[in-house]
């Protein structure tokens, strides 16, 4: 369970050196810049989140996050206006360090092979790469179909973007970015309905997309799907066992288990406050 009985939505969650972290987002209290850590393998107390040094920047919802080596990078998001700051968090020293600002407001990020990638919701100049050695961003080929409220993950040396929302349209298309050729290729559409406000994670050599909004504020789903880049195919997996369909939630993977939690159940004001673990071998939560 999360630390708060109210849960949290539109926050950042990631796995970093075998531990889970959550920051940002909001619940029935103000938006967060607090940082919470969960050691799944050997927690201080089973299932307990431990508070760590706050993000030394304004609170926000919808921050981006990507992990490179031993460092997690968090930034962007919005309050009444968009943020473009970027911060590196060292889980060993529990210290934050300011890094090169984002090249504009970003909606999602992921990393592969030591480079971070961030997507902007603009028609042009919408995709950038971050080199941690140079501490610099550089433009890459534009995603052909820009969007917001989307999911991204890195698999087998490539970045994948799927689902999302733009101009009153929800998406289920899947795009693959190849860093070597600096090109985007459209792959097989995600199974099921077009959605936005979903969550995703990479587990092993496959990507997962869970939940999401299907048709308006009060309509969401608990369905989950797995993508295999080797066969360019999708398969439905066991639906999430939340007491209601979930959206604007969080996801991460540690070891051989994927986790989803937080968010909002359907269109209610109830903010989901638990995480469930997914075992791909048993196909159970």
Coordinates of C-alpha atoms in Angstrom, one line a residue:
X1 CA 0.0 0.0 0.0
X2 CA 0.9 3.6 -0.5
X3 CA 1.8 5.7 2.6
X4 CA -1.5 7.6 2.4
X5 CA -5.0 6.2 2.7
X6 CA -6.0 8.6 -0.1
X7 CA -3.5 7.2 -2.7
X8 CA -2.1 9.4 -5.5
X9 CA -2.7 10.1 -9.2
X10 CA -0.7 11.5 -12.1
X11 CA 2.5 10.8 -10.2
X12 CA 5.9 9.4 -11.2
X13 CA 6.9 5.8 -10.4
X14 CA 10.0 4.0 -11.3
X15 CA 12.4 1.2 -10.3
X16 CA 16.0 2.1 -9.5
X17 CA 18.6 -0.3 -8.2
X18 CA 16.1 -2.8 -7.0
X19 CA 13.9 -0.3 -5.3
X20 CA 10.7 1.5 -6.2
X21 CA 10.3 5.3 -6.0
X22 CA 7.2 7.6 -6.3
X23 CA 7.1 11.4 -6.4
X24 CA 4.9 14.1 -7.7
X25 CA 1.2 13.8 -8.5
X26 CA -1.7 14.7 -6.2
X27 CA -4.5 13.3 -4.1
X28 CA -6.9 15.1 -1.8
X29 CA -3.9 17.0 -0.5
X30 CA -1.6 19.5 -2.5
X31 CA 0.6 18.2 -5.3
X32 CA 3.7 16.4 -4.2
X33 CA 7.4 16.9 -4.3
X34 CA 8.0 14.3 -1.6
X35 CA 9.9 11.2 -2.5
X36 CA 9.0 7.7 -1.3
X37 CA 11.0 4.5 -1.5
X38 CA 10.0 0.9 -1.3
X39 CA 12.6 -1.9 -1.0
X40 CA 10.6 -4.8 -2.4
X41 CA 13.3 -7.4 -1.7
X42 CA 14.2 -6.4 1.9
X43 CA 11.9 -3.6 3.1
X44 CA 12.4 -1.9 6.4
X45 CA 9.0 -3.4 7.2
X46 CA 7.1 -5.5 4.7
X47 CA 5.1 -3.4 2.3
X48 CA 6.3 -0.1 3.9
X49 CA 7.2 3.0 2.0
X50 CA 10.0 5.1 3.5
X51 CA 10.3 8.8 2.9
X52 CA 13.5 10.1 1.3
X53 CA 14.8 13.6 0.6
X54 CA 12.2 15.7 -1.2
X55 CA 12.7 16.8 -4.8
X56 CA 14.4 20.2 -4.3
X57 CA 12.0 21.9 -6.7
X58 CA 8.3 22.9 -6.8
X59 CA 5.6 20.2 -6.5
X60 CA 4.1 19.0 -9.7
X61 CA 1.8 16.4 -11.5
X62 CA 2.8 14.4 -14.5
X63 CA 6.6 14.5 -14.1
X64 CA 8.7 12.5 -16.5
X65 CA 11.2 9.9 -15.4
X66 CA 13.9 7.7 -16.9
X67 CA 16.8 5.6 -15.4
X68 CA 20.3 5.4 -16.7
X69 CA 22.7 3.1 -14.9
X70 CA 22.7 4.0 -11.2
X71 CA 20.9 7.3 -11.6
X72 CA 17.2 8.2 -11.9
X73 CA 16.3 11.3 -13.7
X74 CA 13.1 13.2 -12.8
X75 CA 11.7 16.5 -14.1
X76 CA 9.2 18.4 -16.1
X77 CA 5.5 18.0 -15.2
X78 CA 3.2 20.9 -14.4
X79 CA 1.4 22.9 -11.8
X80 CA -0.3 26.0 -13.1
X81 CA 2.4 26.1 -15.8
X82 CA 4.8 23.6 -17.2
X83 CA 8.2 22.9 -15.7
X84 CA 11.3 22.2 -17.8
X85 CA 13.8 21.4 -15.0
X86 CA 15.6 18.0 -14.7
X87 CA 17.1 16.4 -11.6
X88 CA 19.3 13.4 -11.1
X89 CA 18.7 11.2 -8.0
X90 CA 21.5 9.0 -6.6
X91 CA 19.8 6.2 -4.5
X92 CA 23.1 5.4 -2.7
X93 CA 23.8 8.9 -1.4
X94 CA 20.2 10.0 -1.5
X95 CA 21.2 13.2 -3.1
X96 CA 19.5 15.3 -5.9
X97 CA 21.6 17.2 -8.5
X98 CA 20.3 19.7 -11.0
X99 CA 20.9 18.8 -14.7
X100 CA 20.4 20.4 -18.1
X101 CA 16.9 21.7 -18.5
X102 CA 14.5 19.9 -20.8
X103 CA 14.1 21.4 -24.3
X104 CA 10.5 22.2 -23.6
X105 CA 7.6 20.6 -21.8
X106 CA 7.7 16.8 -22.1
X107 CA 4.8 14.3 -21.8
X108 CA 6.8 11.0 -21.4
X109 CA 10.3 9.7 -21.3
X110 CA 12.2 6.4 -21.4
X111 CA 15.8 5.2 -21.7
X112 CA 17.7 2.6 -23.5
X113 CA 21.4 1.8 -23.9
X114 CA 22.6 4.6 -21.6
X115 CA 20.6 7.4 -23.3
X116 CA 17.3 9.0 -22.1
X117 CA 14.6 10.0 -24.6
X118 CA 11.8 12.5 -24.1
X119 CA 8.7 13.3 -26.1
X120 CA 7.0 16.7 -26.4
X121 CA 3.3 17.1 -27.5
X122 CA 4.2 19.3 -30.6
X123 CA 4.0 18.6 -34.3
X124 CA 7.7 19.3 -34.9
X125 CA 10.8 19.2 -32.7
X126 CA 9.0 16.7 -30.5
X127 CA 11.6 14.1 -29.7
X128 CA 14.9 14.6 -27.9
X129 CA 17.8 12.5 -26.6
X130 CA 19.7 13.1 -23.3
X131 CA 23.3 12.1 -23.0
X132 CA 24.3 11.9 -19.3
X133 CA 28.0 12.1 -20.0
X134 CA 27.6 15.4 -21.9
X135 CA 24.6 16.5 -19.7
X136 CA 23.0 17.7 -22.9
X137 CA 19.8 17.3 -24.9
X138 CA 19.8 16.9 -28.7
X139 CA 16.9 16.7 -31.2
X140 CA 16.0 13.4 -32.9
X141 CA 13.5 12.4 -35.6
X142 CA 10.0 13.6 -34.8
X143 CA 7.3 11.1 -33.8
X144 CA 4.9 11.2 -36.7
X145 CA 1.8 11.3 -34.6
X146 CA 2.3 13.6 -31.5
X147 CA 0.2 13.0 -28.4
X148 CA -0.2 13.5 -24.7
X149 CA -1.2 11.0 -21.8
X150 CA 0.9 8.4 -23.5
X151 CA 3.0 5.4 -22.5
X152 CA 6.7 4.8 -23.4
X153 CA 9.2 2.0 -22.6
X154 CA 12.6 0.8 -23.8
X155 CA 13.1 -2.7 -25.1
X156 CA 15.9 -4.5 -26.9
X157 CA 17.7 -1.2 -27.8
X158 CA 14.6 0.6 -29.1
X159 CA 12.0 3.0 -27.7
X160 CA 8.3 2.3 -28.0
X161 CA 5.4 4.8 -27.7
X162 CA 1.8 3.7 -27.7
X163 CA -1.7 4.9 -26.7
X164 CA -2.4 8.6 -25.8
X165 CA -4.7 11.4 -26.7
X166 CA -4.7 14.3 -29.2
X167 CA -7.5 16.5 -30.7
X168 CA -10.3 14.5 -29.0
X169 CA -8.9 11.2 -30.4
X170 CA -7.5 8.3 -28.4
X171 CA -4.8 6.1 -29.8
X172 CA -3.8 2.4 -29.9
X173 CA -1.1 2.7 -32.5
X174 CA 2.5 1.6 -31.6
X175 CA 5.6 3.4 -32.8
X176 CA 9.2 2.0 -32.6
X177 CA 12.2 4.4 -32.5
X178 CA 15.6 3.0 -33.6
X179 CA 18.4 5.1 -32.2
X180 CA 21.0 3.8 -34.7
X181 CA 19.0 4.9 -37.8
X182 CA 17.2 7.8 -36.0
X183 CA 13.9 6.6 -37.5
X184 CA 10.4 5.8 -36.4
X185 CA 8.5 2.7 -37.7
X186 CA 4.9 2.0 -37.0
X187 CA 4.3 -1.5 -35.6
X188 CA 1.2 -3.6 -34.8
X189 CA -1.5 -1.7 -33.0
X190 CA -2.1 -2.4 -29.3
X191 CA -4.9 -5.0 -28.8
X192 CA -8.2 -3.8 -27.4
X193 CA -9.6 -0.3 -27.3
X194 CA -7.8 3.0 -28.0
X195 CA -6.9 4.5 -24.6
X196 CA -5.1 7.3 -22.9
X197 CA -4.0 7.8 -19.2
X198 CA -2.7 4.2 -19.2
X199 CA 0.5 3.0 -17.5
X200 CA 3.2 0.8 -18.9
X201 CA 6.4 -1.0 -17.9
X202 CA 9.1 -3.2 -19.5
X203 CA 9.6 -6.6 -18.0
X204 CA 12.2 -8.9 -19.4
X205 CA 12.1 -8.4 -23.2
X206 CA 8.5 -7.5 -23.4
X207 CA 6.4 -4.3 -22.8
X208 CA 3.1 -4.1 -20.9
X209 CA 0.3 -1.6 -21.0
X210 CA -2.3 -1.5 -18.3
X211 CA -5.6 0.2 -17.6
X212 CA -6.4 3.6 -19.1
X213 CA -9.3 5.9 -20.1
X214 CA -11.5 4.5 -22.9
X215 CA -14.2 7.1 -23.5
X216 CA -14.5 10.0 -21.1
X217 CA -13.9 11.0 -17.6
X218 CA -15.9 8.2 -16.0
X219 CA -14.9 5.4 -18.4
X220 CA -11.7 3.3 -17.8
X221 CA -10.5 -0.2 -18.1
X222 CA -8.7 -2.8 -16.0
X223 CA -7.4 -4.7 -19.1
X224 CA -3.7 -5.4 -19.5
X225 CA -1.7 -6.3 -22.7
X226 CA 1.8 -7.6 -23.4
X227 CA 3.9 -6.6 -26.5
X228 CA 6.6 -8.9 -27.9
X229 CA 9.0 -7.0 -30.2
X230 CA 10.5 -10.2 -31.5
X231 CA 7.2 -11.2 -33.2
X232 CA 5.7 -7.7 -33.3
X233 CA 2.6 -9.0 -31.6
X234 CA 0.3 -8.2 -28.7
X235 CA -1.5 -10.6 -26.3
X236 CA -4.0 -10.0 -23.6
X237 CA -2.8 -10.9 -20.1
X238 CA -4.7 -11.2 -16.8
X239 CA -6.7 -8.0 -16.0
X240 CA -5.7 -6.0 -13.0
X241 CA -7.7 -7.0 -9.9
X242 CA -8.6 -3.5 -8.6
X243 CA -12.1 -2.9 -7.3
X244 CA -12.9 -0.7 -10.3
X245 CA -11.3 0.2 -13.6
X246 CA -8.1 2.3 -13.2
X247 CA -6.5 5.3 -15.0
X248 CA -3.8 7.9 -14.4
X249 CA -2.0 5.3 -12.3
X250 CA 1.7 4.3 -11.9
X251 CA 3.7 1.3 -13.0
X252 CA 7.2 -0.1 -12.6
X253 CA 9.0 -3.4 -12.7
X254 CA 11.5 -4.9 -10.3
X255 CA 13.2 -8.2 -11.0
X256 CA 10.6 -10.6 -12.5
X257 CA 7.6 -8.7 -11.3
X258 CA 5.7 -5.8 -12.7
X259 CA 3.7 -3.4 -10.4
X260 CA 0.7 -1.1 -11.0
X261 CA -1.1 1.1 -8.5
X262 CA -2.3 4.4 -7.5
X263 CA -4.5 6.4 -9.9
X264 CA -8.2 6.8 -10.0
X265 CA -10.8 4.1 -10.1
X266 CA -13.0 4.8 -13.1
X267 CA -14.1 8.4 -13.0
X268 CA -14.7 8.6 -9.3
X269 CA -12.9 10.8 -6.8
X270 CA -11.5 7.7 -5.1
X271 CA -7.8 7.6 -5.5
X272 CA -6.5 4.0 -5.5
X273 CA -3.9 3.5 -2.8
X274 CA -2.5 0.0 -3.4
X275 CA 0.0 -1.6 -5.8
X276 CA -0.5 -5.1 -7.2
X277 CA 2.3 -7.2 -8.5
X278 CA 2.1 -9.1 -11.8
X279 CA 3.9 -12.5 -12.3
X280 CA 4.3 -13.1 -16.0
X281 CA 5.1 -16.8 -15.5
X282 CA 1.9 -17.5 -13.7
X283 CA -0.1 -14.7 -15.4
X284 CA -1.5 -13.6 -12.1
X285 CA -1.6 -10.4 -10.0

